[in-house]
Short mmCIF file of C-alpha atoms in Angstrom, two decimals:
data_model
loop_
_atom_site.label_atom_id
_atom_site.label_comp_id
_atom_site.label_asym_id
_atom_site.label_seq_id
_atom_site.Cartn_x
_atom_site.Cartn_y
_atom_site.Cartn_z
CA GLY A 1 24.52 -50.17 79.86
CA THR A 2 25.92 -46.80 80.84
CA GLY A 3 25.19 -44.37 83.63
CA SER A 4 26.58 -41.29 85.29
CA ALA A 5 26.27 -39.35 88.52
CA MET A 6 27.45 -35.88 89.49
CA LEU A 7 28.41 -34.98 93.06
CA VAL A 8 27.61 -31.47 94.30
CA GLY A 9 27.82 -29.92 97.75
CA GLU A 10 30.03 -28.19 100.26
CA SER A 11 33.57 -29.21 100.99
CA GLY A 12 33.80 -31.45 104.02
CA THR A 13 30.47 -33.23 103.54
CA GLY A 14 32.19 -36.52 102.69
CA LYS A 15 31.36 -36.73 98.97
CA THR A 16 34.59 -38.50 98.06
CA THR A 17 34.40 -40.90 101.01
CA PHE A 18 30.77 -41.71 100.23
CA ILE A 19 31.38 -42.49 96.58
CA ASN A 20 34.43 -44.57 97.47
CA ASN A 21 32.34 -46.56 99.97
CA LEU A 22 29.59 -47.02 97.41
CA PHE A 23 31.78 -48.45 94.68
CA ARG A 24 34.48 -50.10 96.75
CA ALA A 25 31.83 -52.69 97.52
CA TYR A 26 32.18 -53.77 93.87
CA HIS A 27 35.91 -53.35 93.29
CA GLY A 28 37.55 -53.46 96.71
CA GLN A 29 39.49 -50.24 96.14
CA ASP A 30 38.88 -46.51 96.24
CA LEU A 31 37.31 -45.01 93.15
CA LEU A 32 38.47 -41.40 93.60
CA PRO A 33 41.81 -41.56 95.44
CA ALA A 34 43.33 -38.60 93.59
CA HIS A 35 40.40 -36.28 94.20
CA ALA A 36 40.95 -36.27 97.93
CA LYS A 37 44.25 -34.46 97.41
CA GLY A 38 44.47 -30.70 97.04
CA GLY A 39 42.26 -27.92 98.27
CA ALA A 40 38.79 -26.98 97.17
CA SER A 41 40.02 -23.98 95.18
CA THR A 42 42.47 -26.13 93.21
CA LEU A 43 39.83 -28.69 92.32
CA ALA A 44 37.29 -25.97 91.48
CA SER A 45 39.78 -24.50 89.04
CA ARG A 46 40.27 -27.95 87.49
CA PHE A 47 36.53 -28.32 87.05
CA ARG A 48 36.35 -25.04 85.16
CA SER A 49 39.30 -25.76 82.88
CA ASP A 50 39.09 -29.54 82.49
CA PRO A 51 36.04 -31.21 84.10
CA GLY A 52 37.01 -34.52 82.53
CA SER A 53 39.99 -34.70 84.88
CA LEU A 54 37.52 -35.01 87.77
CA CYS A 55 35.46 -37.73 86.09
CA THR A 56 36.14 -41.40 86.84
CA THR A 57 34.64 -44.30 84.88
CA PHE A 58 34.38 -47.86 86.18
CA THR A 59 32.48 -51.08 85.55
CA VAL A 60 29.79 -52.56 87.78
CA GLU A 61 28.79 -56.22 87.54
CA ASP A 62 25.78 -57.87 89.10
CA ALA A 63 26.10 -60.75 91.57
CA ASP A 64 25.98 -63.35 88.79
CA GLU A 65 28.41 -61.36 86.59
CA ARG A 66 25.91 -61.56 83.74
CA THR A 67 25.37 -57.84 83.31
CA LYS A 68 28.03 -55.15 83.11
CA MET A 69 27.41 -51.44 83.39
CA HIS A 70 29.88 -48.65 82.72
CA TYR A 71 29.36 -45.87 85.23
CA ALA A 72 30.92 -42.40 85.31
CA VAL A 73 31.20 -40.23 88.43
CA GLN A 74 31.71 -36.50 87.90
CA ASP A 75 33.13 -34.80 90.97
CA THR A 76 32.61 -31.07 91.63
CA PRO A 77 34.51 -30.56 94.91
CA GLY A 78 34.42 -27.28 96.75
CA TYR A 79 31.17 -26.00 95.30
CA GLY A 80 28.38 -24.66 97.48
CA ASP A 81 30.53 -22.98 100.11
CA SER A 82 31.95 -20.13 97.98
CA PHE A 83 30.99 -16.49 98.39
CA ASP A 84 30.51 -16.28 94.62
CA THR A 85 27.75 -18.89 94.55
CA ALA A 86 26.00 -17.48 91.48
CA LYS A 87 29.12 -18.05 89.38
CA ARG A 88 29.65 -21.53 90.83
CA LEU A 89 26.05 -22.52 90.19
CA HIS A 90 26.16 -21.22 86.62
CA GLU A 91 29.26 -23.29 85.89
CA ILE A 92 27.63 -26.51 87.09
CA VAL A 93 24.33 -25.90 85.26
CA GLU A 94 26.23 -24.93 82.12
CA PHE A 95 28.25 -28.14 82.38
CA VAL A 96 25.04 -30.24 82.42
CA HIS A 97 23.81 -28.28 79.39
CA LYS A 98 27.07 -28.84 77.50
CA GLN A 99 26.89 -32.58 78.14
CA LYS A 100 23.41 -32.70 76.60
CA LEU A 101 24.63 -30.63 73.66
CA ALA A 102 27.57 -33.00 73.19
CA TYR A 103 25.16 -35.95 72.98
CA PHE A 104 23.00 -33.98 70.53
CA GLU A 105 26.02 -33.51 68.27
CA LEU A 106 26.87 -37.21 68.56
CA GLU A 107 23.38 -38.10 67.38
CA ARG A 108 23.71 -35.84 64.37
CA ALA A 109 27.16 -37.10 63.41
CA LEU A 110 27.80 -40.26 61.42
CA ARG A 111 29.59 -42.32 64.07
CA THR A 112 31.65 -45.29 62.97
CA GLU A 113 32.75 -46.34 66.47
CA TYR A 114 31.29 -46.42 69.97
CA GLN A 115 31.16 -43.13 71.84
CA PRO A 116 30.27 -43.01 75.56
CA ASP A 117 27.10 -41.19 76.53
CA PRO A 118 28.24 -37.83 77.98
CA ARG A 119 24.89 -36.92 79.59
CA ILE A 120 24.55 -36.62 83.37
CA ASP A 121 21.85 -38.99 84.64
CA VAL A 122 21.55 -37.91 88.25
CA CYS A 123 22.96 -35.33 90.64
CA LEU A 124 23.63 -36.30 94.25
CA TYR A 125 23.45 -33.11 96.30
CA PHE A 126 25.12 -33.39 99.71
CA ILE A 127 23.50 -31.42 102.53
CA PRO A 128 25.39 -30.88 105.81
CA PRO A 129 23.60 -32.26 108.90
CA HIS A 130 21.39 -30.13 111.16
CA ARG A 131 21.07 -27.06 108.91
CA LEU A 132 19.71 -26.38 105.41
CA LYS A 133 21.28 -23.15 104.15
CA GLU A 134 19.94 -20.73 101.56
CA VAL A 135 22.79 -21.60 99.21
CA ASP A 136 21.67 -25.25 99.28
CA ILE A 137 18.11 -24.24 98.41
CA GLY A 138 19.33 -22.08 95.53
CA PHE A 139 21.59 -24.78 94.15
CA MET A 140 18.94 -27.49 94.35
CA LYS A 141 16.26 -25.31 92.75
CA GLU A 142 18.41 -24.63 89.68
CA LEU A 143 19.77 -28.17 89.41
CA SER A 144 16.37 -29.85 89.71
CA ALA A 145 15.30 -28.02 86.54
CA VAL A 146 18.04 -29.58 84.40
CA VAL A 147 18.87 -32.98 85.92
CA ALA A 148 17.38 -35.68 88.16
CA LEU A 149 18.20 -34.51 91.68
CA ILE A 150 18.62 -36.70 94.76
CA PRO A 151 19.42 -34.92 98.05
CA VAL A 152 21.71 -36.71 100.48
CA ILE A 153 22.07 -35.83 104.16
CA ALA A 154 25.76 -36.27 104.92
CA LYS A 155 27.19 -37.49 108.23
CA ALA A 156 23.79 -38.65 109.42
CA ASP A 157 25.39 -40.39 112.41
CA SER A 158 25.83 -36.95 114.01
CA MET A 159 22.05 -36.75 114.50
CA THR A 160 19.64 -38.66 116.70
CA THR A 161 16.79 -40.58 115.11
CA ASP A 162 14.29 -37.85 116.02
CA GLU A 163 16.59 -35.09 114.79
CA LEU A 164 17.11 -36.88 111.49
CA LEU A 165 13.39 -37.40 110.94
CA SER A 166 12.68 -33.76 111.76
CA PHE A 167 15.46 -32.57 109.42
CA LYS A 168 14.12 -34.71 106.56
CA ARG A 169 10.68 -33.17 107.00
CA HIS A 170 12.22 -29.70 107.07
CA ILE A 171 14.06 -30.32 103.78
CA MET A 172 10.92 -31.64 102.10
CA ALA A 173 8.87 -28.68 103.32
CA LYS A 174 11.46 -26.20 102.03
CA ALA A 175 11.65 -28.03 98.70
CA GLN A 176 7.89 -27.88 98.27
CA TRP A 177 7.80 -24.19 99.20
CA HIS A 178 10.53 -23.26 96.69
CA GLY A 179 9.30 -25.51 93.89
CA ILE A 180 12.22 -27.95 94.04
CA THR A 181 11.51 -31.35 92.51
CA PHE A 182 13.40 -34.37 93.81
CA PHE A 183 13.72 -37.54 91.76
CA GLU A 184 11.51 -40.39 92.97
CA PHE A 185 11.97 -44.03 92.07
CA SER A 186 9.11 -46.16 90.76
CA ALA A 187 7.09 -48.45 92.99
CA ASP A 188 8.63 -51.46 91.22
CA ALA A 189 12.17 -50.32 92.04
CA VAL A 190 11.23 -49.60 95.65
CA SER A 191 9.64 -53.03 95.99
CA ALA A 192 12.68 -54.72 94.43
CA VAL A 193 15.02 -53.30 97.08
CA GLY A 194 12.66 -54.37 99.85
CA GLY A 195 11.72 -50.86 100.86
CA SER A 196 8.46 -49.02 101.36
CA GLU A 197 7.31 -46.03 99.33
CA THR A 198 7.67 -43.83 102.41
CA GLY A 199 11.10 -45.25 103.26
CA CYS A 200 12.56 -44.70 99.78
CA VAL A 201 11.68 -41.04 99.45
CA PRO A 202 14.53 -38.51 99.42
CA PRO A 203 16.43 -37.12 101.16
CA PHE A 204 18.56 -40.16 101.94
CA ALA A 205 20.65 -40.19 105.12
CA VAL A 206 24.14 -41.59 104.62
CA ILE A 207 27.18 -42.50 106.69
CA SER A 208 30.66 -42.88 105.21
CA SER A 209 33.96 -44.02 106.64
CA GLU A 210 37.49 -44.84 105.55
CA ASP A 211 37.78 -47.40 108.37
CA VAL A 212 36.83 -50.98 107.57
CA ASP A 213 35.73 -53.77 109.92
CA PHE A 214 36.96 -57.07 108.50
CA THR A 215 35.39 -59.16 111.27
CA GLU A 216 31.75 -58.06 110.94
CA MET A 217 31.36 -59.35 107.37
CA PRO A 218 34.39 -61.52 106.47
CA GLY A 219 35.29 -61.24 102.81
CA SER A 220 33.17 -58.13 102.31
CA PHE A 221 33.89 -54.42 102.39
CA TRP A 222 32.24 -53.14 105.59
CA PRO A 223 33.00 -49.46 106.46
CA VAL A 224 32.34 -48.42 110.07
CA ARG A 225 32.66 -45.40 112.33
CA SER A 226 33.80 -46.15 115.88
CA TYR A 227 32.66 -44.29 119.00
CA LEU A 228 33.04 -44.81 122.74
CA TRP A 229 29.52 -46.20 122.87
CA GLY A 230 29.94 -48.56 119.89
CA THR A 231 30.15 -48.55 116.10
CA CYS A 232 28.04 -47.14 113.29
CA GLN A 233 27.97 -49.27 110.14
CA ALA A 234 27.60 -47.54 106.77
CA PHE A 235 26.17 -50.63 105.05
CA ASN A 236 23.74 -51.51 107.83
CA ARG A 237 20.23 -50.49 106.76
CA THR A 238 19.24 -49.69 110.32
CA HIS A 239 22.14 -47.22 110.55
CA SER A 240 22.34 -45.71 107.05
CA ASP A 241 20.62 -45.43 103.66
CA VAL A 242 23.85 -46.21 101.78
CA PRO A 243 22.93 -49.82 100.85
CA LEU A 244 19.46 -48.72 99.77
CA LEU A 245 20.82 -45.88 97.66
CA LYS A 246 23.45 -48.20 96.18
CA GLN A 247 20.80 -50.63 94.96
CA LEU A 248 18.55 -47.89 93.62
CA LEU A 249 21.32 -46.06 91.77
CA LEU A 250 23.22 -48.98 90.31
CA GLU A 251 20.80 -51.87 90.19
CA ASP A 252 17.02 -51.89 90.57
CA GLY A 253 16.39 -48.17 90.05
CA TYR A 254 18.87 -47.69 87.21
CA HIS A 255 16.24 -47.87 84.46
CA ASP A 256 14.06 -45.29 86.22
CA ILE A 257 16.93 -42.82 86.18
CA ARG A 258 17.80 -43.50 82.54
CA ALA A 259 14.16 -43.04 81.54
CA SER A 260 14.16 -39.66 83.26
CA THR A 261 17.36 -38.73 81.42
CA ASN A 262 15.79 -39.57 78.06
CA VAL A 263 12.64 -37.57 78.81
CA ARG A 264 14.65 -34.50 79.77
CA TYR A 265 16.96 -34.90 76.79
CA ASP A 266 14.13 -35.22 74.28
CA ALA A 267 12.65 -31.96 75.54
CA PHE A 268 16.10 -30.40 75.17
CA LYS A 269 16.49 -31.84 71.65
CA THR A 270 13.10 -30.52 70.56
CA GLU A 271 14.10 -27.08 71.81
CA GLN A 272 17.42 -27.23 69.94
CA MET A 273 15.73 -28.29 66.71
CA ALA A 274 13.12 -25.57 67.08
CA ARG A 275 15.90 -23.03 67.47
CA GLY A 276 17.47 -24.38 64.31
CA CYS A 277 14.19 -23.92 62.46
CA CYS A 278 13.93 -20.35 63.73
CA LYS A 279 17.45 -19.61 62.47
CA LEU A 280 16.52 -21.14 59.12
CA SER A 281 13.35 -19.06 58.88
CA ARG A 282 15.25 -15.86 59.67
CA TYR A 283 17.85 -16.71 57.02
CA MET A 284 15.15 -17.40 54.44
CA ALA A 285 13.35 -14.18 55.33
CA ARG A 286 16.54 -12.16 54.83
CA ARG A 287 17.20 -13.82 51.48
CA ILE A 288 13.64 -13.24 50.30
CA CYS A 289 13.69 -9.62 51.47
CA LEU A 290 16.93 -9.04 49.57
CA SER A 291 15.45 -10.61 46.47
CA ARG A 292 12.37 -8.40 46.75
CA HIS A 293 14.50 -5.27 46.88
CA ARG A 294 16.41 -6.40 43.81
CA ALA A 295 13.18 -7.11 41.99
CA GLN A 296 11.56 -3.73 42.70
CA ALA A 297 12.74 -2.31 39.37
CA LYS A 298 11.43 -5.32 37.46
CA PRO A 299 7.86 -5.91 36.19
CA SER A 300 5.06 -6.48 38.71
CA LYS A 301 4.95 -10.13 37.65
CA MET A 302 8.27 -10.63 39.46
CA SER A 303 6.86 -9.03 42.63
CA CYS A 304 3.95 -11.46 42.55
CA CYS A 305 6.39 -14.35 42.27
CA MET A 306 8.36 -13.12 45.26
CA ARG A 307 5.22 -12.78 47.37
CA ALA A 308 4.25 -16.30 46.45
CA LEU A 309 7.74 -17.56 47.33
CA LEU A 310 7.59 -15.79 50.69
CA ALA A 311 4.22 -17.37 51.48
CA ILE A 312 5.47 -20.83 50.51
CA ALA A 313 8.63 -20.47 52.62
CA SER A 314 6.64 -19.36 55.67
CA CYS A 315 4.26 -22.29 55.34
CA ALA A 316 7.17 -24.70 54.99
CA VAL A 317 8.74 -23.51 58.23
CA LEU A 318 5.43 -23.79 60.10
CA VAL A 319 4.86 -27.32 58.78
CA LEU A 320 8.38 -28.32 59.86
CA LEU A 321 7.80 -27.04 63.40
CA VAL A 322 4.49 -28.94 63.62
CA ILE A 323 6.19 -32.14 62.41
CA LEU A 324 8.95 -31.81 65.03
CA ALA A 325 6.47 -31.23 67.85
CA THR A 326 4.25 -34.11 66.70
CA ALA A 327 7.20 -36.50 66.39
CA SER A 328 8.35 -35.69 69.91
CA ALA A 329 4.82 -36.15 71.25
CA LEU A 330 4.34 -39.50 69.53
CA GLN A 331 7.74 -40.71 70.76
CA HIS A 332 6.68 -40.40 74.38
CA GLY A 333 2.98 -41.00 74.03
CA TRP A 334 2.11 -37.50 75.20
CA LYS A 335 -1.35 -37.93 73.65
CA ASP A 336 -2.14 -40.06 76.65
CA PRO A 337 -2.61 -37.66 79.63
CA GLN A 338 -2.10 -40.43 82.17
CA GLN A 339 1.23 -41.47 80.65
CA TRP A 340 2.36 -37.82 80.52
CA ASN A 341 1.52 -37.48 84.23
CA ARG A 342 3.58 -40.58 84.99
CA ILE A 343 6.52 -39.17 83.04
CA LYS A 344 6.33 -35.88 84.93
CA ALA A 345 6.16 -37.74 88.23
CA HIS A 346 9.50 -39.44 87.46
CA GLY A 347 11.24 -36.42 86.04
#
């Protein structure tokens, strides 16, 4: 299988460290070592000119090494803390759109060899601890409309348990007020990871560290943060949501995310095909109009033929639009209101 995630948020929220922690558990080495170098402005410029240079692909295997999944991580460092936030947001949303369009073109082309799926499955949006800023609300509102969005509270170890719970409630209240939709995993996925429906609801609180404790879990990658009063363990479920999020993203909740991607893409594809039909109808109308003008000097019988041709062409376009809409509806079972509600709940 294939999958992809996009990282968005302010500089300094630990996006690179988090993703390295998440996937180093599989490979034992950093996934994005090069991305940590250079300033935010340099990397932002790279994203505009060559986003592929900030995308890293790797392979994830399950515990029994029976299933392999190719996963891509698209980094967008430095975004969210710029004064020109409207431009930054437009670039990210436009990137998601272009990836869908690239997949649309792949579907239309006659491919003779395997091509990776360029679509973005999920966006992990990193929120600094203690404070939810207006720029975060604006970014999440726009992103949630085009991609599955999962908010992540960064550096959660800087908050007490009560502060963290209060901050989570604050984020959810703001999201509801501004019409922001967060992605939610199915009950089956939540049950598979041993969580509760209330405990697997975003935002997820994460802790990341470049320091590793080799004595706590011998033979395993175990990142920790050390303090005078003790240590905070990134992969300890009582300290952080990292292990829970890891399982949901890459294992038990993977199919939920891919299903959401397909639902969003099919709506996008229907829109693109409808636009194509509109362009075709306008082209046909221009051709028919031109033919009518040329036929004005000819007998009235020709005018009757042109009117008949115009009527036939208009009906053909309408029938084509109805067929496209019906095909999309049948593909997802939208005739069943309950199934449509379930699809919307996961999207």
